[in-house]
Short mmCIF file of C-alpha atoms in Angstrom, two decimals:
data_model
loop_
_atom_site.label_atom_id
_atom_site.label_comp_id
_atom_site.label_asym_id
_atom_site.label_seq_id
_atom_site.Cartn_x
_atom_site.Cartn_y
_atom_site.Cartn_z
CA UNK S 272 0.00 0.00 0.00
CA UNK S 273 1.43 3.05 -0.82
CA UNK S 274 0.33 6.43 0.39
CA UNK S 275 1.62 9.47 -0.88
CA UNK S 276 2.74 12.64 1.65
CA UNK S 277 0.00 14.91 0.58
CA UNK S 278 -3.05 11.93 1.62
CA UNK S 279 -1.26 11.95 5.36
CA UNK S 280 -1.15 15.82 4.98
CA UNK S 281 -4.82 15.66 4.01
CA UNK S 282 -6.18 13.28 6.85
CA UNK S 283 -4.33 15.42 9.77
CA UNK S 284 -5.87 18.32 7.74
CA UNK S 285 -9.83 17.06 8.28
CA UNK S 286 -8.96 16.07 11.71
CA UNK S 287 -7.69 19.38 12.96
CA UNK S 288 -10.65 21.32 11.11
CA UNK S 289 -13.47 18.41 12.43
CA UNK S 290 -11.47 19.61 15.92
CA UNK S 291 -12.21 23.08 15.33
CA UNK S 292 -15.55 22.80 14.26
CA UNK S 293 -16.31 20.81 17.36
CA UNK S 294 -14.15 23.02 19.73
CA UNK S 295 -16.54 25.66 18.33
CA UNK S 296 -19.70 24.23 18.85
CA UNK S 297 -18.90 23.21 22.15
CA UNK S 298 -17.13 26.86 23.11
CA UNK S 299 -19.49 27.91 26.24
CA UNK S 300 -20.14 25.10 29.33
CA UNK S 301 -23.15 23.47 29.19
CA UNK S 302 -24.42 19.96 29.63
CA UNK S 303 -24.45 17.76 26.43
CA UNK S 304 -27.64 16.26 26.18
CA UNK S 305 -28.50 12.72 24.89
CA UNK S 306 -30.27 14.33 21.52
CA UNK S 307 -26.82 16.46 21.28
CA UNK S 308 -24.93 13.57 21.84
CA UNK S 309 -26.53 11.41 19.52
CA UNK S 310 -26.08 13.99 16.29
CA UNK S 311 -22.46 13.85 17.04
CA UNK S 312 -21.84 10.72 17.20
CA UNK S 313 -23.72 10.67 14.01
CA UNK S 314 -21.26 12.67 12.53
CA UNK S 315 -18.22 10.73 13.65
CA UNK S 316 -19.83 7.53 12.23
CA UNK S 317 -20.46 9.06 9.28
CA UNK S 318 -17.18 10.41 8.71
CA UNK S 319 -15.67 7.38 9.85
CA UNK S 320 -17.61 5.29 7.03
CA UNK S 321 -16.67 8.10 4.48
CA UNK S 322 -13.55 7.81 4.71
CA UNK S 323 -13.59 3.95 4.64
CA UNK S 324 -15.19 4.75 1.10
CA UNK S 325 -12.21 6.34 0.02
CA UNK S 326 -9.90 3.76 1.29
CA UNK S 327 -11.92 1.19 -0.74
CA UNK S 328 -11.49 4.01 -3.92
CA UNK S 329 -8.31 4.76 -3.88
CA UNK S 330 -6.74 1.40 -2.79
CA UNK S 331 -8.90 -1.40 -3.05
CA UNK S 332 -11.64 -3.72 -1.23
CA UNK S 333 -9.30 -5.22 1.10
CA UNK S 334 -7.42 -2.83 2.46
CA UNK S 335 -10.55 -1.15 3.13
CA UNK S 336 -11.92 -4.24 4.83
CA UNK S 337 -8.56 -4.05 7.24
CA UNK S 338 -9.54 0.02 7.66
CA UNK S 339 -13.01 -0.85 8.85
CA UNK S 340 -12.18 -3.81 10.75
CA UNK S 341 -9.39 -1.88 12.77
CA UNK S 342 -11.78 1.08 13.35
CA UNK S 343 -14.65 -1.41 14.65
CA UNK S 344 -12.32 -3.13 16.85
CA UNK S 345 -10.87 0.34 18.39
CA UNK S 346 -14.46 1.95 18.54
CA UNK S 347 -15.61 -0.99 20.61
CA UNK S 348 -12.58 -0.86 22.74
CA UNK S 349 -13.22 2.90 23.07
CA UNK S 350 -16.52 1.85 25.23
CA UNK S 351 -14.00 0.49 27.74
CA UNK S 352 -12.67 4.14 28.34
CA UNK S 353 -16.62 5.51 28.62
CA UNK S 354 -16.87 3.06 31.61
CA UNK S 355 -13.73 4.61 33.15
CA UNK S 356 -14.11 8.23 32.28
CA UNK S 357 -17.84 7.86 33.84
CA UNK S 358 -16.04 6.60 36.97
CA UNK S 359 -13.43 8.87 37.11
CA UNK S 360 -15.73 12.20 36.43
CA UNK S 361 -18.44 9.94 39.14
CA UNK S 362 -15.28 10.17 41.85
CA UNK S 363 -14.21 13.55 41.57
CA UNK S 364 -17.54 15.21 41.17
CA UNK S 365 -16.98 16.53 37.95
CA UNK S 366 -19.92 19.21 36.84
CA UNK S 367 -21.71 17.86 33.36
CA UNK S 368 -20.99 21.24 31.92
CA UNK S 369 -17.37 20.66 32.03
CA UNK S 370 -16.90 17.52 31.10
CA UNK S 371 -16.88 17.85 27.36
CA UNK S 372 -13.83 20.48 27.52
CA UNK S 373 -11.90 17.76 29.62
CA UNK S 374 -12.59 15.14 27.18
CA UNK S 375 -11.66 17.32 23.88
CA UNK S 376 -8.00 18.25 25.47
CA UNK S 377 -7.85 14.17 26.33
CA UNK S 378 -8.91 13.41 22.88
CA UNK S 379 -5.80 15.82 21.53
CA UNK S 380 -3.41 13.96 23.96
CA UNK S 381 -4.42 10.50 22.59
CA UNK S 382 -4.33 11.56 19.18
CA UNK S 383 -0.75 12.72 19.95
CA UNK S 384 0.42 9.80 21.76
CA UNK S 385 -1.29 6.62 20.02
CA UNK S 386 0.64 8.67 16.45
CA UNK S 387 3.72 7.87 18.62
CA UNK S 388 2.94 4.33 19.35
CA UNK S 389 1.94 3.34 15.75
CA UNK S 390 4.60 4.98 14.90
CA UNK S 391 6.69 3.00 17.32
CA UNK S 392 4.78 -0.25 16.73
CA UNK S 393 5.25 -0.58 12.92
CA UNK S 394 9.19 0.06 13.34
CA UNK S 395 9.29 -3.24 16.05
CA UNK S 396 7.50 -4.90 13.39
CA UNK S 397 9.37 -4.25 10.40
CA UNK S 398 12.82 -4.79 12.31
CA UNK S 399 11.59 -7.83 14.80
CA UNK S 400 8.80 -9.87 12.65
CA UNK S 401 8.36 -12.04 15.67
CA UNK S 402 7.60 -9.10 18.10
CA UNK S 403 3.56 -9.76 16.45
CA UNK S 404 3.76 -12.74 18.00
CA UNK S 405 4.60 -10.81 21.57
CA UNK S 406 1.53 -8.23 21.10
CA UNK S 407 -0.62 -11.79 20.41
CA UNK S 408 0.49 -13.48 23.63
CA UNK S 409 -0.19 -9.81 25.73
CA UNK S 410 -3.61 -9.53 24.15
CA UNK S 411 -5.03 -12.93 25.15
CA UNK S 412 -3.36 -12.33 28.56
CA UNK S 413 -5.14 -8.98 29.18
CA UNK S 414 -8.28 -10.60 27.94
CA UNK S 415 -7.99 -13.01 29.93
CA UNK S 416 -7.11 -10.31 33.15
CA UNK S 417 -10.18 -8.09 31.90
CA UNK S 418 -12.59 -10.89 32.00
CA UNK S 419 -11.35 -12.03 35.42
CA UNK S 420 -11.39 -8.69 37.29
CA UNK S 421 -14.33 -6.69 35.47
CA UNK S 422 -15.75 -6.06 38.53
CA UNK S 423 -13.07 -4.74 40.45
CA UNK S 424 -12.99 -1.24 41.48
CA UNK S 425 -10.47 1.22 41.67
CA UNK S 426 -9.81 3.94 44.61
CA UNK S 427 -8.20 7.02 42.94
CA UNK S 428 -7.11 8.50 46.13
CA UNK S 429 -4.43 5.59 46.10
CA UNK S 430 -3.40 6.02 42.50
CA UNK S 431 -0.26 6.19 42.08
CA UNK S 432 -0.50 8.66 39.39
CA UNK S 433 -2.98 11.25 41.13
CA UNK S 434 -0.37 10.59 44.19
CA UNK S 435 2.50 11.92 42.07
CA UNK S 436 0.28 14.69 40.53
CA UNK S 437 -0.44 16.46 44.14
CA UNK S 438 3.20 16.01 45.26
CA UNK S 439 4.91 17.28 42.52
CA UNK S 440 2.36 19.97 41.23
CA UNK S 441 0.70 22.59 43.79
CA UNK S 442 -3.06 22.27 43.95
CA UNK S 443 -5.96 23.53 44.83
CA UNK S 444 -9.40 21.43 45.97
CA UNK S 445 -11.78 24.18 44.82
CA UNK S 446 -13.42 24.59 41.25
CA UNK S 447 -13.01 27.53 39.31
CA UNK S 448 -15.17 27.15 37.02
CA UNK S 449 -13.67 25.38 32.96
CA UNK S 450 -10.07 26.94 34.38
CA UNK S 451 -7.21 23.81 34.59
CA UNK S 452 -4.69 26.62 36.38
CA UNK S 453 -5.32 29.65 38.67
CA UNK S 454 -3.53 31.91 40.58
CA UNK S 455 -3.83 31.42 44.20
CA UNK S 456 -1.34 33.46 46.47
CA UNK S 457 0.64 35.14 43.95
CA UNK S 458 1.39 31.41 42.59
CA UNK S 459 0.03 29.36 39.84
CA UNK S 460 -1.89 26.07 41.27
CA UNK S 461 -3.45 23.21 39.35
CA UNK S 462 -7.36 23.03 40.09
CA UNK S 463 -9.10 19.30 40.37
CA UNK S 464 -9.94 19.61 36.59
CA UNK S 465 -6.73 19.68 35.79
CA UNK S 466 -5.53 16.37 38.08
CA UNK S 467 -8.65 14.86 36.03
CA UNK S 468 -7.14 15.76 33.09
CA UNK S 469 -4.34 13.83 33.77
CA UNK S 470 -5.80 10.73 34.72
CA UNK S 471 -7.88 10.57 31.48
CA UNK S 472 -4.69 10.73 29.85
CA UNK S 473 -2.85 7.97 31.17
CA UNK S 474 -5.76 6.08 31.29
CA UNK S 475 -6.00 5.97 27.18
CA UNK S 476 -2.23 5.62 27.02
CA UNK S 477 -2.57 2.28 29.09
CA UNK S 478 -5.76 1.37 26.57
CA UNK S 479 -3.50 2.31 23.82
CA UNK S 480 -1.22 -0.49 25.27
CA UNK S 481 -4.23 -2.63 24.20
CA UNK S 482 -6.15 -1.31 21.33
CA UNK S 483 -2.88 -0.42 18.93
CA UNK S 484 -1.71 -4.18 19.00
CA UNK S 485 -5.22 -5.20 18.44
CA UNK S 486 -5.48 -3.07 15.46
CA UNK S 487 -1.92 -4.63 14.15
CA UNK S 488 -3.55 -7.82 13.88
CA UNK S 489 -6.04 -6.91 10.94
CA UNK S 490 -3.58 -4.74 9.11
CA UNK S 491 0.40 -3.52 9.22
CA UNK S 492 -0.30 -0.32 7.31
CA UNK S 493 0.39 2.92 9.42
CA UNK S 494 -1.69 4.88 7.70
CA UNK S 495 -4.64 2.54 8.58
CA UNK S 496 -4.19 1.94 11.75
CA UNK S 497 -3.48 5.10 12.84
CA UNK S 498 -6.79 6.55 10.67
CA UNK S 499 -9.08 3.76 11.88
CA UNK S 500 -7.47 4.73 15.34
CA UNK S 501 -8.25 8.56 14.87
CA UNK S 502 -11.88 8.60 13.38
CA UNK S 503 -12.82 6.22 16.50
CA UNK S 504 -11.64 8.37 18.98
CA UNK S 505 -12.62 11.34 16.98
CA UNK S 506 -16.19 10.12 18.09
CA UNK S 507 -15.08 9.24 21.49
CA UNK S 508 -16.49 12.51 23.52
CA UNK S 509 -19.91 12.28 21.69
CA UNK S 510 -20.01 8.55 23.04
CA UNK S 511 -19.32 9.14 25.98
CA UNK S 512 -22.27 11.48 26.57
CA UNK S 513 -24.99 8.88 24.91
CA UNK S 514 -23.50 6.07 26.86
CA UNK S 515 -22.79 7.48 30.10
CA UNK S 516 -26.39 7.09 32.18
CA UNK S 517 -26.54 3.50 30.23
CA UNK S 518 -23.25 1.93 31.76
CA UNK S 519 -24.91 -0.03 34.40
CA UNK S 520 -26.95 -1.70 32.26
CA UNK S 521 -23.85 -3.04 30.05
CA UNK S 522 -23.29 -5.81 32.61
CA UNK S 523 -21.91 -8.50 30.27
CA UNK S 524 -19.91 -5.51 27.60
CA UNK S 525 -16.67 -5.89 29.59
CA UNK S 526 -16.73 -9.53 29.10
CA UNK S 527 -17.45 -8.84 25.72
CA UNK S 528 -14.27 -6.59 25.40
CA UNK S 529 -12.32 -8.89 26.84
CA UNK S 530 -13.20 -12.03 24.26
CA UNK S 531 -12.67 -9.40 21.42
CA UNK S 532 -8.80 -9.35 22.65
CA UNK S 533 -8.65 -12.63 23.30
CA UNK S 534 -9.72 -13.13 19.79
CA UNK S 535 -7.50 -11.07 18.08
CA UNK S 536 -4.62 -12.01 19.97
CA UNK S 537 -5.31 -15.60 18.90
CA UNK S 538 -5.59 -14.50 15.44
CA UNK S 539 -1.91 -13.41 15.48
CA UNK S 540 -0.71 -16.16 17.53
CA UNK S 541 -2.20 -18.31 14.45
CA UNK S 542 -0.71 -15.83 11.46
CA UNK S 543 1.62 -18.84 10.47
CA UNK S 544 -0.79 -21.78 10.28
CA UNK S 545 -3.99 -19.74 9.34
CA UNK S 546 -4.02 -16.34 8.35
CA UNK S 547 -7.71 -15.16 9.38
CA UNK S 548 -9.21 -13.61 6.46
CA UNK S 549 -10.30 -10.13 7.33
CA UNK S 550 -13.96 -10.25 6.48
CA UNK S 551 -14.17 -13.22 9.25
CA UNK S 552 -12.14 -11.30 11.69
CA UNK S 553 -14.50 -8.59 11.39
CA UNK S 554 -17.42 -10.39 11.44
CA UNK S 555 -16.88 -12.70 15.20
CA UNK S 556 -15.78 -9.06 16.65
CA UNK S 557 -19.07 -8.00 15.65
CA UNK S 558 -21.29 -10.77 16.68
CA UNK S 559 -19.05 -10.68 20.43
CA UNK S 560 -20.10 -7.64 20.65
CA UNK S 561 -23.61 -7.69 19.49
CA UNK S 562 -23.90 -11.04 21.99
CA UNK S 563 -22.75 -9.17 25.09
CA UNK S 564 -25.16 -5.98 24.28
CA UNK S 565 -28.29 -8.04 23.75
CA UNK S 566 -27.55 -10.32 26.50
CA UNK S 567 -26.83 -7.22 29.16
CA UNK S 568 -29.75 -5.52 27.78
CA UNK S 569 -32.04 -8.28 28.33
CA UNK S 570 -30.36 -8.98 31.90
CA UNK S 571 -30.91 -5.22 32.79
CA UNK S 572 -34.45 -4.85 31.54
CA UNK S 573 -37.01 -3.06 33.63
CA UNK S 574 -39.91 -6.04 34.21
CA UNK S 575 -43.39 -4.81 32.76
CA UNK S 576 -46.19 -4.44 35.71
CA UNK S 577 -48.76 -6.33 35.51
CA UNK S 578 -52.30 -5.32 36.97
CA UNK S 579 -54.83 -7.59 38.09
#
C-alpha cells in the first residue's frame, strides 16, 4: 500500500478542522444532552464510514476491509474508556458542563500519543517480525485479566498517578469554574480539573497499550491503523455522553471486550498456520459484541407491571 505525503497531509488536515468545528460548537459550558450527543456521534460515524469509502477508492476492497475492521475493533474498545471516564468524572464530582472540555484536550493527547505508538509499533515490526507474535500473547493475557477482574474497582485517592500529581504539582481542591490553572497566592496552582485531566490521559495511554496491537492484527499499514485509530476516537467525547447514564446496564460488555482481545490475539498467535481472512475477523468481533449488548440488555431490563 502506498500512500503518498499529501493523503497523510490531508487526513491530519480534516482532523484538525473536524477539531475546530467541534471546539466551536462546544465553546461555552453546558451539559451535552443525549439528543446532542446522539447527532455527534452521528457525525463521527459518518465520517468514519466516508472515509472507509475512500480507502476502498483509492486502494482497493481489502485494504478497506482491514480500515473498517481496525476502526470497529478500536471503537468498541473505546466503550472500555466511557466506563472509566464515567467513573473517574463519578469520583471527583466533575460538573456535566465541564466535562466535554476535559474530554476534547484528552482526545488531543491520545491523538498525539497513540501517532507515537503506531509509529513506534510498525518500526518493532518491520525490524523484529516475531515481536507480532509478543503483542498476540499480551492480548489474550489482558483478555484473559479483563474478564477475570471486570468487577473490580479502583480507589483514585491511592493512584499512584494522582499521588505523584499532588506532590509534585501545587493544587488547589476548589473549582473555578472550565479553568485547569489559577492563581492562588501570587502562585500558579493546578485546580481538580486539571488532576482529572491527567488521569484521562494515562488512562488511554494504558488502553492504547491494548487497542494499537489489536489493530496490528487486521492490518500492518500505518496509515490505517493510525486513521481507523483517529476517526474512533474522533467520536469518542460524543459517546461518551450517549452512553454514560446506560453503563450499568452493560453488565456483560466488559466480558465482551475482553473475548474481542482474546480473539485477536489468537488471530496473530495463528498468522503462520492460518491467516484469518479479514472479512471473518471482522465479522466474530461483531457478533461478540452484538452477543454481550443483547444479552446485558435483556439482563438489565425493567420487568413490565402487571395489573390484576
Amino acid at each position: 500500500m502506498t500512500v503518498p505525503i499529501w493523503a497523510w497531509a490531508a487526513v491530519l488536515g480534516v482532523i484538525l478542522l473536524m477539531l475546530a468545528v467541534d471546539l466551536f460548537a462546544h465553546r461555552k459550558a453546558h451539559v451535552v444532552g443525549v439528543r446532542e450527543a446522539l447527532a455527534w456521534s452521528g457525525v463521527w460515524v459518518v465520517l468514519g464510514v466516508a472515509f472507509g469509502a475512500v480507502v476502498w477508492w483509492a486502494w482497493g476492497a481489502e485494504f478497506a476491509g482491514q480500515y473498517f475492521a481496525g476502526y470497529v475493533i478500536e471503537k468498541s474498545l473505546a466503550v472500555d474508556n466511557v466506563f472509566v471516564f464515567a467513573i473517574i468524572f463519578g469520583y471527583f464530582a466533575v460538573p456535566r458542563e465541564h466535562q466535554h472540555r476535559i474530554l476534547f484536550y484528552g482526545v488531543l493527547g491520545a491523538l498525539v500519543f497513540r501517532a507515537v505508538f503506531i509509529a513506534a509499533g510498525s518500526a518493532l515490526l518491520a525490524s523484529f517480525a516475531w515481536i507480532l507474535y509478543v503483542f498476540g500473547a499480551f492480548l489474550v493475557l489482558t483478555g484473559i485479566r479483563m474478564a477475570l477482574h471486570r468487577e473490580q474497582e479502583v480507589d483514585y485517592e491511592r493512584n499512584v498517578v494522582l499521588r505523584a500529581f499532588r506532590r509534585l504539582v501545587p493544587s488547589t481542591e476548589s473549582l473555578h469554574g472550565r479553568k485547569f490553572l489559577v492563581r492562588e497566592a501570587g502562585r500558579w496552582v493546578a485546580t481538580p480539573l486539571l488532576a482529572v485531566l491527567v488521569l484521562i490521559e494515562v488512562t488511554d495511554i494504558v488502553f492504547a497499550v491494548d487497542s494499537i496491537p489489536a489493530i496490528f492484527a487486521v492490518t500492518r499499514e500505518p496509515f490505517l491503523v493510525f486513521t481507523s485509530n483517529a476517526f474512533a476516537i474522533l467520536g469518542l467525547r460524543a459517546l461518551y455522553f450517549l452512553l454514560a447514564d446506560l453503563m450499568h446496564r452493560f453488565v456483560y460488555l466488559k466480558l465482551g471486550l475482553a473475548l474481542v482481545l482474546v480473539w485477536v490475539g489468537v488471530k496473530m498467535l495463528l498468522l503462520e498456520v492460518w491467516k484469518i481472512p479479514t472479512g471473518l475477523s471482522l465479522a466474530v468481533v461483531g457478533l461478540i459484541l452484538v452477543t454481550a449488548v443483547g444479552a446485558s440488555l435483556l439482563r438489565t431490563r425493567t420487568p413490565a407491571r402487571t395489573g390484576r
